[in-house]
């Protein structure tokens, strides 16, 4: 048997979340909880692009990006997979990928980091929130 909270508690909890400005989108996307899981996600995916968002779920920039990624997850599921990584809890890649911004999104395909050209001069990653899918 599963333990279920009363509906009024869930409604109140959602209201308080919205009052605090917390995004719920990060809860719908899979999280990688350690360096091994990140490595396995990059190594094991052979036919799809692996999209990793590094940052913390409560960061405002990450909240915006998570909402955009959540909206994109279903349409791209055949050729891309999205994971979230808390780079404070999983600091293994901070130095290697120069993860100094609050929110960083990177792309990998067949175990290789993908370079992207968005006209910013930084072709390694996206370090701002994309607001529109």
mmCIF file of C-alpha atoms in Angstrom:
data_model
loop_
_atom_site.group_PDB
_atom_site.id
_atom_site.type_symbol
_atom_site.label_atom_id
_atom_site.label_comp_id
_atom_site.label_asym_id
_atom_site.label_seq_id
_atom_site.Cartn_x
_atom_site.Cartn_y
_atom_site.Cartn_z
ATOM 1 C CA UNK A 1 0.000 0.000 0.000
ATOM 2 C CA UNK A 2 1.199 3.500 -0.818
ATOM 3 C CA UNK A 3 0.904 6.438 1.525
ATOM 4 C CA UNK A 4 -1.074 9.262 -0.066
ATOM 5 C CA UNK A 5 -1.316 12.767 1.345
ATOM 6 C CA UNK A 6 -4.729 14.434 1.517
ATOM 7 C CA UNK A 7 -5.660 16.444 -1.563
ATOM 8 C CA UNK A 8 -5.964 19.702 0.398
ATOM 9 C CA UNK A 9 -2.339 19.305 1.570
ATOM 10 C CA UNK A 10 -1.160 18.840 -2.031
ATOM 11 C CA UNK A 11 -3.099 21.909 -3.165
ATOM 12 C CA UNK A 12 -1.685 24.001 -0.297
ATOM 13 C CA UNK A 13 1.814 22.711 -1.035
ATOM 14 C CA UNK A 14 1.500 23.722 -4.709
ATOM 15 C CA UNK A 15 0.215 27.159 -3.707
ATOM 16 C CA UNK A 16 3.131 27.716 -1.342
ATOM 17 C CA UNK A 17 5.567 26.575 -4.062
ATOM 18 C CA UNK A 18 4.123 29.087 -6.494
ATOM 19 C CA UNK A 19 4.231 31.824 -3.848
ATOM 20 C CA UNK A 20 7.928 31.087 -3.370
ATOM 21 C CA UNK A 21 8.430 31.117 -7.136
ATOM 22 C CA UNK A 22 9.719 27.543 -7.269
ATOM 23 C CA UNK A 23 9.579 25.752 -10.595
ATOM 24 C CA UNK A 24 8.122 22.276 -10.777
ATOM 25 C CA UNK A 25 9.655 21.498 -14.171
ATOM 26 C CA UNK A 26 12.875 20.131 -12.707
ATOM 27 C CA UNK A 27 10.853 17.414 -10.952
ATOM 28 C CA UNK A 28 9.702 16.040 -14.307
ATOM 29 C CA UNK A 29 13.188 15.713 -15.777
ATOM 30 C CA UNK A 30 15.591 12.933 -14.715
ATOM 31 C CA UNK A 31 18.442 13.850 -12.380
ATOM 32 C CA UNK A 32 21.892 12.285 -12.419
ATOM 33 C CA UNK A 33 23.051 12.026 -8.823
ATOM 34 C CA UNK A 34 26.774 11.214 -9.139
ATOM 35 C CA UNK A 35 29.699 11.294 -11.546
ATOM 36 C CA UNK A 36 29.262 7.654 -12.533
ATOM 37 C CA UNK A 37 25.646 8.264 -13.633
ATOM 38 C CA UNK A 38 26.758 11.272 -15.710
ATOM 39 C CA UNK A 39 29.516 9.227 -17.348
ATOM 40 C CA UNK A 40 27.122 6.353 -18.065
ATOM 41 C CA UNK A 41 24.542 8.691 -19.606
ATOM 42 C CA UNK A 42 27.179 10.108 -21.962
ATOM 43 C CA UNK A 43 28.825 6.748 -22.735
ATOM 44 C CA UNK A 44 25.777 4.539 -23.167
ATOM 45 C CA UNK A 45 23.627 6.672 -25.471
ATOM 46 C CA UNK A 46 24.564 5.797 -29.060
ATOM 47 C CA UNK A 47 21.710 7.154 -31.151
ATOM 48 C CA UNK A 48 20.582 10.297 -29.351
ATOM 49 C CA UNK A 49 22.133 13.573 -28.289
ATOM 50 C CA UNK A 50 22.626 13.756 -24.512
ATOM 51 C CA UNK A 51 21.697 17.177 -23.137
ATOM 52 C CA UNK A 52 23.038 17.917 -19.658
ATOM 53 C CA UNK A 53 21.880 20.927 -17.672
ATOM 54 C CA UNK A 54 24.372 21.610 -14.863
ATOM 55 C CA UNK A 55 23.128 23.783 -12.015
ATOM 56 C CA UNK A 56 20.805 23.746 -9.026
ATOM 57 C CA UNK A 57 17.051 23.259 -9.266
ATOM 58 C CA UNK A 58 16.320 26.277 -7.061
ATOM 59 C CA UNK A 59 18.422 28.713 -9.118
ATOM 60 C CA UNK A 60 16.168 31.186 -11.016
ATOM 61 C CA UNK A 61 18.128 30.801 -14.270
ATOM 62 C CA UNK A 62 17.914 26.999 -14.025
ATOM 63 C CA UNK A 63 14.179 27.203 -13.326
ATOM 64 C CA UNK A 64 13.638 29.049 -16.599
ATOM 65 C CA UNK A 65 15.895 26.666 -18.512
ATOM 66 C CA UNK A 66 14.245 23.613 -16.911
ATOM 67 C CA UNK A 67 10.844 24.807 -18.053
ATOM 68 C CA UNK A 68 12.120 25.169 -21.626
ATOM 69 C CA UNK A 69 13.855 21.774 -21.513
ATOM 70 C CA UNK A 70 10.712 20.151 -20.132
ATOM 71 C CA UNK A 71 8.675 21.569 -23.023
ATOM 72 C CA UNK A 72 11.247 20.179 -25.480
ATOM 73 C CA UNK A 73 11.685 16.745 -23.887
ATOM 74 C CA UNK A 74 8.706 15.046 -25.536
ATOM 75 C CA UNK A 75 9.171 16.406 -29.092
ATOM 76 C CA UNK A 76 12.882 15.492 -29.147
ATOM 77 C CA UNK A 77 12.647 12.119 -27.373
ATOM 78 C CA UNK A 78 13.596 10.179 -30.530
ATOM 79 C CA UNK A 79 16.859 12.044 -31.086
ATOM 80 C CA UNK A 80 17.722 13.635 -27.733
ATOM 81 C CA UNK A 81 17.592 12.894 -24.021
ATOM 82 C CA UNK A 82 17.727 15.525 -21.266
ATOM 83 C CA UNK A 83 19.280 15.108 -17.822
ATOM 84 C CA UNK A 84 19.759 17.526 -14.945
ATOM 85 C CA UNK A 85 22.929 17.507 -12.846
ATOM 86 C CA UNK A 86 23.355 19.444 -9.607
ATOM 87 C CA UNK A 87 26.949 20.611 -9.970
ATOM 88 C CA UNK A 88 27.219 21.344 -6.230
ATOM 89 C CA UNK A 89 26.275 17.777 -5.266
ATOM 90 C CA UNK A 90 28.202 16.368 -8.264
ATOM 91 C CA UNK A 91 31.301 18.595 -8.560
ATOM 92 C CA UNK A 92 33.255 16.049 -10.631
ATOM 93 C CA UNK A 93 32.887 17.998 -13.892
ATOM 94 C CA UNK A 94 33.131 21.603 -12.654
ATOM 95 C CA UNK A 95 36.812 21.998 -13.509
ATOM 96 C CA UNK A 96 36.864 19.853 -16.633
ATOM 97 C CA UNK A 97 33.913 21.665 -18.262
ATOM 98 C CA UNK A 98 34.560 25.039 -16.567
ATOM 99 C CA UNK A 99 31.153 25.101 -14.890
ATOM 100 C CA UNK A 100 31.354 28.484 -13.169
ATOM 101 C CA UNK A 101 27.939 29.845 -14.157
ATOM 102 C CA UNK A 102 24.753 29.131 -12.178
ATOM 103 C CA UNK A 103 23.218 27.300 -15.150
ATOM 104 C CA UNK A 104 25.114 25.570 -17.955
ATOM 105 C CA UNK A 105 23.759 23.320 -20.697
ATOM 106 C CA UNK A 106 26.043 21.046 -22.696
ATOM 107 C CA UNK A 107 25.496 18.576 -25.534
ATOM 108 C CA UNK A 108 27.134 15.190 -26.178
ATOM 109 C CA UNK A 109 26.790 12.698 -29.027
ATOM 110 C CA UNK A 110 28.388 9.261 -29.093
ATOM 111 C CA UNK A 111 30.604 10.076 -26.125
ATOM 112 C CA UNK A 112 31.882 13.309 -27.693
ATOM 113 C CA UNK A 113 31.253 16.838 -26.545
ATOM 114 C CA UNK A 114 29.414 18.795 -29.243
ATOM 115 C CA UNK A 115 30.539 22.292 -30.087
ATOM 116 C CA UNK A 116 27.774 24.817 -30.770
ATOM 117 C CA UNK A 117 27.953 28.224 -32.420
ATOM 118 C CA UNK A 118 25.460 30.695 -31.017
ATOM 119 C CA UNK A 119 27.455 33.804 -31.845
ATOM 120 C CA UNK A 120 28.671 34.351 -28.274
ATOM 121 C CA UNK A 121 32.261 33.210 -28.749
ATOM 122 C CA UNK A 122 31.801 30.334 -26.296
ATOM 123 C CA UNK A 123 31.236 27.281 -28.477
ATOM 124 C CA UNK A 124 31.343 24.766 -25.610
ATOM 125 C CA UNK A 125 28.109 25.398 -23.759
ATOM 126 C CA UNK A 126 25.032 27.524 -23.167
ATOM 127 C CA UNK A 127 25.378 29.445 -19.917
ATOM 128 C CA UNK A 128 22.084 31.353 -19.907
ATOM 129 C CA UNK A 129 18.441 30.358 -19.844
ATOM 130 C CA UNK A 130 16.643 29.836 -23.129
ATOM 131 C CA UNK A 131 13.120 31.086 -22.553
ATOM 132 C CA UNK A 132 11.386 29.820 -25.692
ATOM 133 C CA UNK A 133 11.459 26.312 -27.136
#
